[in-house]
Short mmCIF file of C-alpha atoms in Angstrom, two decimals:
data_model
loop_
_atom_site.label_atom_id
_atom_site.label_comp_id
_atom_site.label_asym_id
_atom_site.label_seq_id
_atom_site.Cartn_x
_atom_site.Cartn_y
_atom_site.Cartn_z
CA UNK A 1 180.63 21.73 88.35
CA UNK A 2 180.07 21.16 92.01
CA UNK A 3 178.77 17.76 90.78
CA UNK A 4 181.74 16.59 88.70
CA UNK A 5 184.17 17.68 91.87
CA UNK A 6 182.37 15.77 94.48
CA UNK A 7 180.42 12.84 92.52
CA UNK A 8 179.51 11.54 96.05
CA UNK A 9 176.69 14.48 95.80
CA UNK A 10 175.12 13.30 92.82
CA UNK A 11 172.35 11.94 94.80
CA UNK A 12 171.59 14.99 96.83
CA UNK A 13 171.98 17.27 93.75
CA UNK A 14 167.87 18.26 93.73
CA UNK A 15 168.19 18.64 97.27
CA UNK A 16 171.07 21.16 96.92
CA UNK A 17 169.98 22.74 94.29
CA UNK A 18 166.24 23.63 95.55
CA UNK A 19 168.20 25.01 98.97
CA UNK A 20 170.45 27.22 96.88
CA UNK A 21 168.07 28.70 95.26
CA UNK A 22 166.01 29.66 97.74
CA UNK A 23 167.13 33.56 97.38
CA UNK A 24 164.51 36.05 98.33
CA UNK A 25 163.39 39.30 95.64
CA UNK A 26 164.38 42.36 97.09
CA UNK A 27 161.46 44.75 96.03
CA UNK A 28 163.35 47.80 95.39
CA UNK A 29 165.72 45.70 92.40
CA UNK A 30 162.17 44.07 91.27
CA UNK A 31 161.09 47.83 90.75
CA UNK A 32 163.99 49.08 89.03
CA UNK A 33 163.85 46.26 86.33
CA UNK A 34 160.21 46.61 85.88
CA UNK A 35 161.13 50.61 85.53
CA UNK A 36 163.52 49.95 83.63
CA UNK A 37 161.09 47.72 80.71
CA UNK A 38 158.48 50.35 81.26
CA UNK A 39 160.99 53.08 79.91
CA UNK A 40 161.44 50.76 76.73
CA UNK A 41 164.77 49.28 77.53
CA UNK A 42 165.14 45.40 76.48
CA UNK A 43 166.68 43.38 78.96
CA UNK A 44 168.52 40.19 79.34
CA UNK A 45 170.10 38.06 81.98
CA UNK A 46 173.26 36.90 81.38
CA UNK A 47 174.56 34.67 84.61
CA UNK A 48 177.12 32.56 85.69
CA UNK A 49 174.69 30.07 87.32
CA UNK A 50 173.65 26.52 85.42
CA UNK A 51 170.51 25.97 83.23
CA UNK A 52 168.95 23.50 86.08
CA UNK A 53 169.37 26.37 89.19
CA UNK A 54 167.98 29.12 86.42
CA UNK A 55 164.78 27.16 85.59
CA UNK A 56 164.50 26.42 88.85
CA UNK A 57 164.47 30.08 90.20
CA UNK A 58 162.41 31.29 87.41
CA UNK A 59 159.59 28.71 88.78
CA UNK A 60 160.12 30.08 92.17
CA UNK A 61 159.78 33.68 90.88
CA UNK A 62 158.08 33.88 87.35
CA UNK A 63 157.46 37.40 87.92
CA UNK A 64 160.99 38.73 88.49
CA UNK A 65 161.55 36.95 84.73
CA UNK A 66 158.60 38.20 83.01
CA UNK A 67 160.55 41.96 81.80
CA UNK A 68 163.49 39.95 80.24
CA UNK A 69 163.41 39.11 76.74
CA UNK A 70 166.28 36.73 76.54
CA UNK A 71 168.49 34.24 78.60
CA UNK A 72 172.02 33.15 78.75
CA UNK A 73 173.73 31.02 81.75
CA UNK A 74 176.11 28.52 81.75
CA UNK A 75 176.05 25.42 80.10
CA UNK A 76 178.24 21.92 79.84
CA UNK A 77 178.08 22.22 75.66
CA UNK A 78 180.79 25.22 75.91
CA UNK A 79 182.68 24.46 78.76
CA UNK A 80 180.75 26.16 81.30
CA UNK A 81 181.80 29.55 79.93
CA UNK A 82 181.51 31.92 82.23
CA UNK A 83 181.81 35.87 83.03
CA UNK A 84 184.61 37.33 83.28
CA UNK A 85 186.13 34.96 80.54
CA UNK A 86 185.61 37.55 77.76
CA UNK A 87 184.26 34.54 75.69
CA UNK A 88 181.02 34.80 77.70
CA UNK A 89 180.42 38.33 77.03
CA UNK A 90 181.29 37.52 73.19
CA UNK A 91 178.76 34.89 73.30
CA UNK A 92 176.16 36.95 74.93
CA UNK A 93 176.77 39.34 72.15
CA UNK A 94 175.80 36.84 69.47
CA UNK A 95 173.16 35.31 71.15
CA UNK A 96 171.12 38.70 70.93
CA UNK A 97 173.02 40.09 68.02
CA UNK A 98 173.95 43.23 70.10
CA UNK A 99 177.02 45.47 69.53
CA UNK A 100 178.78 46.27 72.90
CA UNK A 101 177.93 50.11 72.59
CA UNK A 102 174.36 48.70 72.63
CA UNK A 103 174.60 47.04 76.12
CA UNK A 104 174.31 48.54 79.55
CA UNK A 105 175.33 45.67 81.36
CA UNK A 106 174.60 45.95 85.73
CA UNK A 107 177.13 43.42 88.01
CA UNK A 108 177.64 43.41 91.23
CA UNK A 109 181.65 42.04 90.86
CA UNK A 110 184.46 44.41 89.98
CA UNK A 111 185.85 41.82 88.08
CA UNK A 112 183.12 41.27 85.40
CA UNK A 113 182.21 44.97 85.48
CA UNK A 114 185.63 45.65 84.04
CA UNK A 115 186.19 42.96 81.56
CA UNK A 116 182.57 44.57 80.20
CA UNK A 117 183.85 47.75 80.03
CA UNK A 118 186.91 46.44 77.83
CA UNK A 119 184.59 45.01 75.59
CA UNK A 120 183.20 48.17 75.05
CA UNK A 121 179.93 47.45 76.90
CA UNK A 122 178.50 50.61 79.12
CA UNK A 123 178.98 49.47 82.56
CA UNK A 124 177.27 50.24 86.05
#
């Protein structure tokens, strides 16, 4: 998006892209999702940011993707559907052919917390 505001970036899109993503693990969230897997639970990520800045981050940190068994970010092909358009969430659903009781989905924004929750999705 930021690309197809300001096409004057285009050149120094790797260059912004490899600075944005250079977001540190916190340990303590690294343990929970690990504790999380180890209890059984199946997770996903399902994020707002672009393919290119996901496969970027999970080459930085391989290990912080290793306990997720599926992916879903935003893409050009639908728009760049995001949360808390309740499209996304709908799309997530199919993707992984969950029911929204099924899901315990974890945000840190209000906004996409509650659009979850009207879903039907469990919500912390």
């Amino acid at each position: 998006k930021i690309v197809q505001k300001y096409p004057a970036l285009t050149c120094y899109w790797p260059t912004l892209l490899i600075t944005l993503n250079k977001q540190k693990v916190i340990p303590e969230t690294l343990t929970i999702i690990n504790n999380l897997k180890a209890a059984g639970y199946t997770l996903y990520v399902f994020s707002n940011i672009g393919k290119q800045s996901f496969e970027q981050l999970r080459t930085f940190h391989p290990h912080v993707f290793e306990p997720f068994s599926g992916f879903i970010y935003t893409q050009p092909e639908d728009g760049w559907l995001q949360k808390p358009h309740k499209a996304a969430y709908k799309k997530f659903l199919k993707k992984f052919n969950l029911q929204p009781k099924e899901v315990v989905f974890i945000d840190d924004k209000q906004i996409n917390i509650d659009t979850a929750r009207e879903i039907g999705f469990h919500t912390i």
